Short mmCIF file of C-alpha atoms in Angstrom, two decimals:
data_model
loop_
_atom_site.label_atom_id
_atom_site.label_comp_id
_atom_site.label_asym_id
_atom_site.label_seq_id
_atom_site.Cartn_x
_atom_site.Cartn_y
_atom_site.Cartn_z
CA UNK A 5 -0.02 -0.03 -0.02
CA UNK A 6 1.30 3.46 -0.98
CA UNK A 7 0.12 6.35 1.20
CA UNK A 8 0.92 9.84 1.79
CA UNK A 9 4.48 9.92 3.48
CA UNK A 10 4.71 11.67 6.76
CA UNK A 11 7.83 12.51 8.69
CA UNK A 12 8.87 10.40 11.58
CA UNK A 13 9.21 13.68 13.70
CA UNK A 14 6.30 13.86 16.13
CA UNK A 15 5.40 16.43 18.91
CA UNK A 16 5.80 15.03 22.29
CA UNK A 17 2.52 15.26 24.18
CA UNK A 18 4.06 17.49 26.98
CA UNK A 19 5.09 20.08 24.24
CA UNK A 20 1.85 20.09 22.24
CA UNK A 21 1.19 23.62 23.22
CA UNK A 22 4.06 24.70 20.86
CA UNK A 23 1.79 23.93 17.97
CA UNK A 24 -0.03 27.29 18.82
CA UNK A 25 2.90 29.16 17.24
CA UNK A 26 2.62 26.93 14.06
CA UNK A 27 1.66 28.64 10.84
CA UNK A 28 -1.55 26.63 10.67
CA UNK A 29 -2.62 27.96 14.19
CA UNK A 30 -1.82 31.58 13.73
CA UNK A 31 -4.60 34.43 13.88
CA UNK A 32 -5.32 36.65 10.99
CA UNK A 33 -3.13 39.40 12.49
CA UNK A 34 -0.20 37.00 12.98
CA UNK A 35 -0.52 35.72 9.42
CA UNK A 36 -0.20 39.14 8.02
CA UNK A 37 2.77 40.31 10.11
CA UNK A 38 5.57 41.96 8.25
CA UNK A 39 7.80 38.83 8.67
CA UNK A 40 5.18 36.41 7.19
CA UNK A 41 4.73 38.95 4.24
CA UNK A 42 8.39 38.93 3.54
CA UNK A 43 8.45 35.19 4.02
CA UNK A 44 5.72 34.75 1.22
CA UNK A 45 7.65 37.15 -1.04
CA UNK A 46 10.89 35.04 -0.55
CA UNK A 47 9.29 31.62 -1.14
CA UNK A 48 7.51 32.89 -4.40
CA UNK A 49 10.82 34.45 -5.58
CA UNK A 50 9.55 37.99 -5.41
CA UNK A 51 12.06 39.51 -2.83
CA UNK A 52 14.53 40.91 -5.18
CA UNK A 53 15.43 44.32 -4.26
CA UNK A 54 14.25 45.91 -7.41
CA UNK A 55 10.70 44.52 -7.31
CA UNK A 56 10.23 43.74 -3.62
CA UNK A 57 8.50 46.95 -2.75
CA UNK A 58 6.11 46.83 -5.74
CA UNK A 59 4.95 43.31 -4.81
CA UNK A 60 4.75 44.23 -1.18
CA UNK A 61 2.51 47.16 -1.91
CA UNK A 62 0.36 44.80 -4.10
CA UNK A 63 0.05 42.35 -1.26
CA UNK A 64 -1.04 45.24 0.96
CA UNK A 65 -3.73 46.13 -1.40
CA UNK A 66 -4.96 42.49 -1.70
CA UNK A 67 -5.06 42.45 2.13
CA UNK A 68 -7.22 45.38 2.11
CA UNK A 69 -9.49 43.97 -0.60
CA UNK A 70 -9.95 40.66 1.14
CA UNK A 71 -10.47 42.06 4.67
CA UNK A 72 -14.13 41.29 4.53
CA UNK A 73 -13.09 37.50 4.51
CA UNK A 74 -10.46 37.82 7.10
CA UNK A 75 -11.98 34.98 8.99
CA UNK A 76 -11.33 32.52 6.25
CA UNK A 77 -8.37 30.22 7.35
CA UNK A 78 -6.45 30.54 3.98
CA UNK A 79 -6.62 34.31 4.01
CA UNK A 80 -2.84 34.55 4.62
CA UNK A 81 -0.01 35.89 2.42
CA UNK A 82 1.18 32.50 1.30
CA UNK A 83 -2.00 31.73 -0.45
CA UNK A 84 -2.83 35.27 -1.56
CA UNK A 85 0.50 35.37 -3.12
CA UNK A 86 -0.13 32.16 -4.93
CA UNK A 87 -3.24 33.72 -6.48
CA UNK A 88 -1.20 36.97 -7.23
CA UNK A 89 1.51 34.96 -9.11
CA UNK A 90 -1.01 32.77 -10.86
CA UNK A 91 -2.77 36.08 -11.95
CA UNK A 92 0.37 37.40 -13.62
CA UNK A 93 0.75 39.95 -10.76
CA UNK A 94 -2.75 41.46 -11.64
CA UNK A 95 -4.35 42.66 -8.29
CA UNK A 96 -7.89 42.53 -9.62
CA UNK A 97 -7.46 39.14 -11.10
CA UNK A 98 -5.72 37.84 -8.03
CA UNK A 99 -8.75 38.91 -5.78
CA UNK A 100 -11.04 37.12 -8.04
CA UNK A 101 -8.96 33.93 -8.09
CA UNK A 102 -8.89 34.01 -4.30
CA UNK A 103 -12.45 34.56 -3.87
CA UNK A 104 -13.36 31.76 -6.47
CA UNK A 105 -11.04 29.36 -4.62
CA UNK A 106 -12.65 30.19 -1.29
CA UNK A 107 -16.08 29.48 -2.75
CA UNK A 108 -15.10 26.32 -4.38
CA UNK A 109 -13.35 25.07 -1.18
CA UNK A 110 -16.53 25.83 0.92
CA UNK A 111 -18.62 24.17 -1.65
CA UNK A 112 -16.71 20.88 -1.27
CA UNK A 113 -15.92 21.32 2.53
CA UNK A 114 -12.16 20.98 1.74
CA UNK A 115 -11.11 23.01 4.73
CA UNK A 116 -12.48 20.16 6.92
CA UNK A 117 -11.15 17.31 4.78
CA UNK A 118 -7.92 16.85 6.57
CA UNK A 119 -8.52 18.82 9.80
CA UNK A 120 -11.31 16.59 11.12
CA UNK A 121 -9.63 13.40 9.94
CA UNK A 122 -12.96 12.01 8.99
CA UNK A 123 -12.02 10.77 5.38
CA UNK A 124 -10.25 7.44 5.31
CA UNK A 125 -9.83 6.18 1.76
CA UNK A 126 -10.26 2.50 1.25
CA UNK A 127 -6.99 0.44 1.17
CA UNK A 128 -7.88 -0.91 -2.32
CA UNK A 129 -8.18 2.67 -3.71
CA UNK A 130 -4.70 3.60 -2.32
CA UNK A 131 -3.22 0.31 -3.69
CA UNK A 132 -4.56 0.92 -7.33
CA UNK A 133 -3.96 4.57 -7.41
CA UNK A 134 -0.54 4.78 -5.68
CA UNK A 135 0.97 8.19 -5.13
CA UNK A 136 2.81 9.85 -2.32
CA UNK A 137 4.86 12.52 -0.85
CA UNK A 138 8.43 11.38 -0.52
CA UNK A 139 10.66 11.77 2.46
CA UNK A 140 13.37 14.29 1.85
CA UNK A 141 13.11 17.39 -0.22
CA UNK A 142 14.45 18.94 -3.56
CA UNK A 143 17.31 21.24 -3.71
CA UNK A 144 15.25 24.20 -2.75
CA UNK A 145 13.95 22.45 0.39
CA UNK A 146 10.39 21.88 -1.09
CA UNK A 147 8.54 18.60 -0.93
CA UNK A 148 8.58 16.02 -3.80
CA UNK A 149 5.47 14.45 -5.11
CA UNK A 150 5.60 10.99 -6.73
CA UNK A 151 2.78 10.10 -9.20
CA UNK A 152 3.22 6.43 -10.33
CA UNK A 153 1.19 6.83 -13.49
CA UNK A 154 2.30 3.49 -14.91
CA UNK A 155 1.58 1.39 -11.76
CA UNK A 156 -1.83 2.91 -11.18
CA UNK A 157 -5.06 1.50 -12.41
CA UNK A 158 -7.40 4.52 -12.27
CA UNK A 159 -10.09 2.92 -14.46
CA UNK A 160 -10.62 -0.08 -11.96
CA UNK A 161 -10.74 2.46 -9.15
CA UNK A 162 -13.22 4.68 -10.99
CA UNK A 163 -15.51 1.74 -12.05
CA UNK A 164 -15.48 0.32 -8.43
CA UNK A 165 -16.01 3.49 -6.48
CA UNK A 166 -17.52 5.97 -8.94
CA UNK A 167 -16.78 9.63 -9.68
CA UNK A 168 -17.26 11.35 -6.41
CA UNK A 169 -15.13 9.07 -4.25
CA UNK A 170 -12.52 9.01 -6.74
CA UNK A 171 -12.38 12.78 -6.80
CA UNK A 172 -12.57 13.02 -3.06
CA UNK A 173 -9.56 10.70 -2.77
CA UNK A 174 -7.29 12.74 -5.16
CA UNK A 175 -8.36 15.94 -3.27
CA UNK A 176 -7.51 14.39 0.00
CA UNK A 177 -4.17 13.42 -1.05
CA UNK A 178 -3.44 16.97 -2.26
CA UNK A 179 -4.86 18.48 0.79
CA UNK A 180 -2.83 16.19 3.16
CA UNK A 181 0.36 17.34 1.54
CA UNK A 182 -0.53 21.08 1.68
CA UNK A 183 -2.53 21.33 4.95
CA UNK A 184 -2.65 18.00 6.74
CA UNK A 185 -0.19 15.94 8.85
CA UNK A 186 2.60 15.94 6.18
CA UNK A 187 2.36 19.75 5.99
CA UNK A 188 2.76 20.05 9.82
CA UNK A 189 5.73 17.67 9.95
CA UNK A 190 7.15 19.66 7.02
CA UNK A 191 6.80 22.93 8.88
CA UNK A 192 8.57 21.44 12.06
CA UNK A 193 11.57 20.57 9.88
CA UNK A 194 11.74 23.43 7.43
CA UNK A 195 10.39 26.24 9.51
CA UNK A 196 7.59 27.08 7.05
CA UNK A 197 4.51 25.45 5.51
CA UNK A 198 4.80 23.77 2.09
CA UNK A 199 3.72 25.95 -0.81
CA UNK A 200 5.24 24.56 -4.00
CA UNK A 201 6.63 21.14 -4.85
CA UNK A 202 8.55 19.18 -7.50
CA UNK A 203 6.50 16.50 -9.23
CA UNK A 204 7.94 13.22 -10.46
CA UNK A 205 5.88 11.17 -12.96
CA UNK A 206 6.94 7.57 -12.97
CA UNK A 207 5.61 6.06 -16.32
CA UNK A 208 7.06 2.58 -15.76
CA UNK A 209 4.22 0.16 -16.75
CA UNK A 210 2.20 2.55 -18.80
CA UNK A 211 0.32 0.76 -21.52
CA UNK A 212 -2.97 0.84 -23.48
CA UNK A 213 -5.23 -0.17 -20.48
CA UNK A 214 -4.57 3.32 -19.11
CA UNK A 215 -6.15 4.96 -22.25
CA UNK A 216 -9.97 4.45 -21.33
CA UNK A 217 -12.42 6.79 -22.88
CA UNK A 218 -14.35 6.90 -19.56
CA UNK A 219 -11.27 8.52 -17.80
CA UNK A 220 -11.11 11.48 -20.14
CA UNK A 221 -13.82 13.54 -18.27
CA UNK A 222 -12.56 12.93 -14.69
CA UNK A 223 -8.95 13.61 -15.72
CA UNK A 224 -9.90 16.83 -17.55
CA UNK A 225 -11.77 17.89 -14.41
CA UNK A 226 -8.70 17.15 -12.28
CA UNK A 227 -6.54 19.27 -14.52
CA UNK A 228 -8.95 22.10 -14.36
CA UNK A 229 -8.97 22.00 -10.49
CA UNK A 230 -5.26 22.09 -10.49
CA UNK A 231 -5.17 25.07 -12.83
CA UNK A 232 -8.01 26.95 -11.09
CA UNK A 233 -7.61 26.31 -7.44
CA UNK A 234 -3.99 25.09 -6.92
CA UNK A 235 -2.15 27.46 -9.21
CA UNK A 236 1.62 27.43 -9.52
CA UNK A 237 1.76 24.50 -7.11
CA UNK A 238 4.16 22.46 -9.31
CA UNK A 239 7.35 24.36 -9.88
CA UNK A 240 8.94 21.63 -12.01
CA UNK A 241 7.84 18.19 -13.35
CA UNK A 242 10.27 15.31 -13.98
CA UNK A 243 9.66 12.32 -16.12
CA UNK A 244 10.98 8.91 -14.78
CA UNK A 245 11.27 5.87 -17.05
CA UNK A 246 9.73 7.09 -20.21
CA UNK A 247 6.94 4.80 -21.61
CA UNK A 248 7.77 2.27 -24.25
CA UNK A 249 5.19 0.74 -26.75
CA UNK A 250 3.45 -2.39 -25.34
#
């Protein structure tokens, strides 16, 4: 069984109160501190001396524009900057992207998906659709996501469980890496939450059985979700074991 990889590092029970200083437990005011804004600019590569002030002013404007939704847990500079970068540094488009993302996440109850620990995907689903976060990081210290395309049997999973559970599972894996246990362990080791990642596609075993017409619609939907609501998450993609005709 391949599951989301988590670090072996754990928080001792007597030190559990230290999690209050974690990024995931900070208040709105703490999130938007000058240090965190600078951290967001640095992570997203916007901290060059020549452009830092322009982008910092843009984040300040976005914070004001989104003040009416300050209670939303993802209203912090890392996610707002994600929308800002994905919108090609257009403040109006970035605001719209953030609000669209927020509405979509509320519609699908994604903010509770990993926080409440109520979703437990079937073992069979994990076995036939294997993918995971690897232990260790890339050269910039970001997580590495392994997608074993050739070893997966998405059509069998889709036929057995249907569209909604299949979609829920793929979202759960993604959310676990960005905001679940893996993300919290990552923050303990790296001093910041995960924002971007390197993606490795393993095509070993890819053959004609993966090319099912019935998979086109859900795969297209998955791609649109990545583009619309997880923008700029993958900073590079690596191909491992290129497919050969079978």
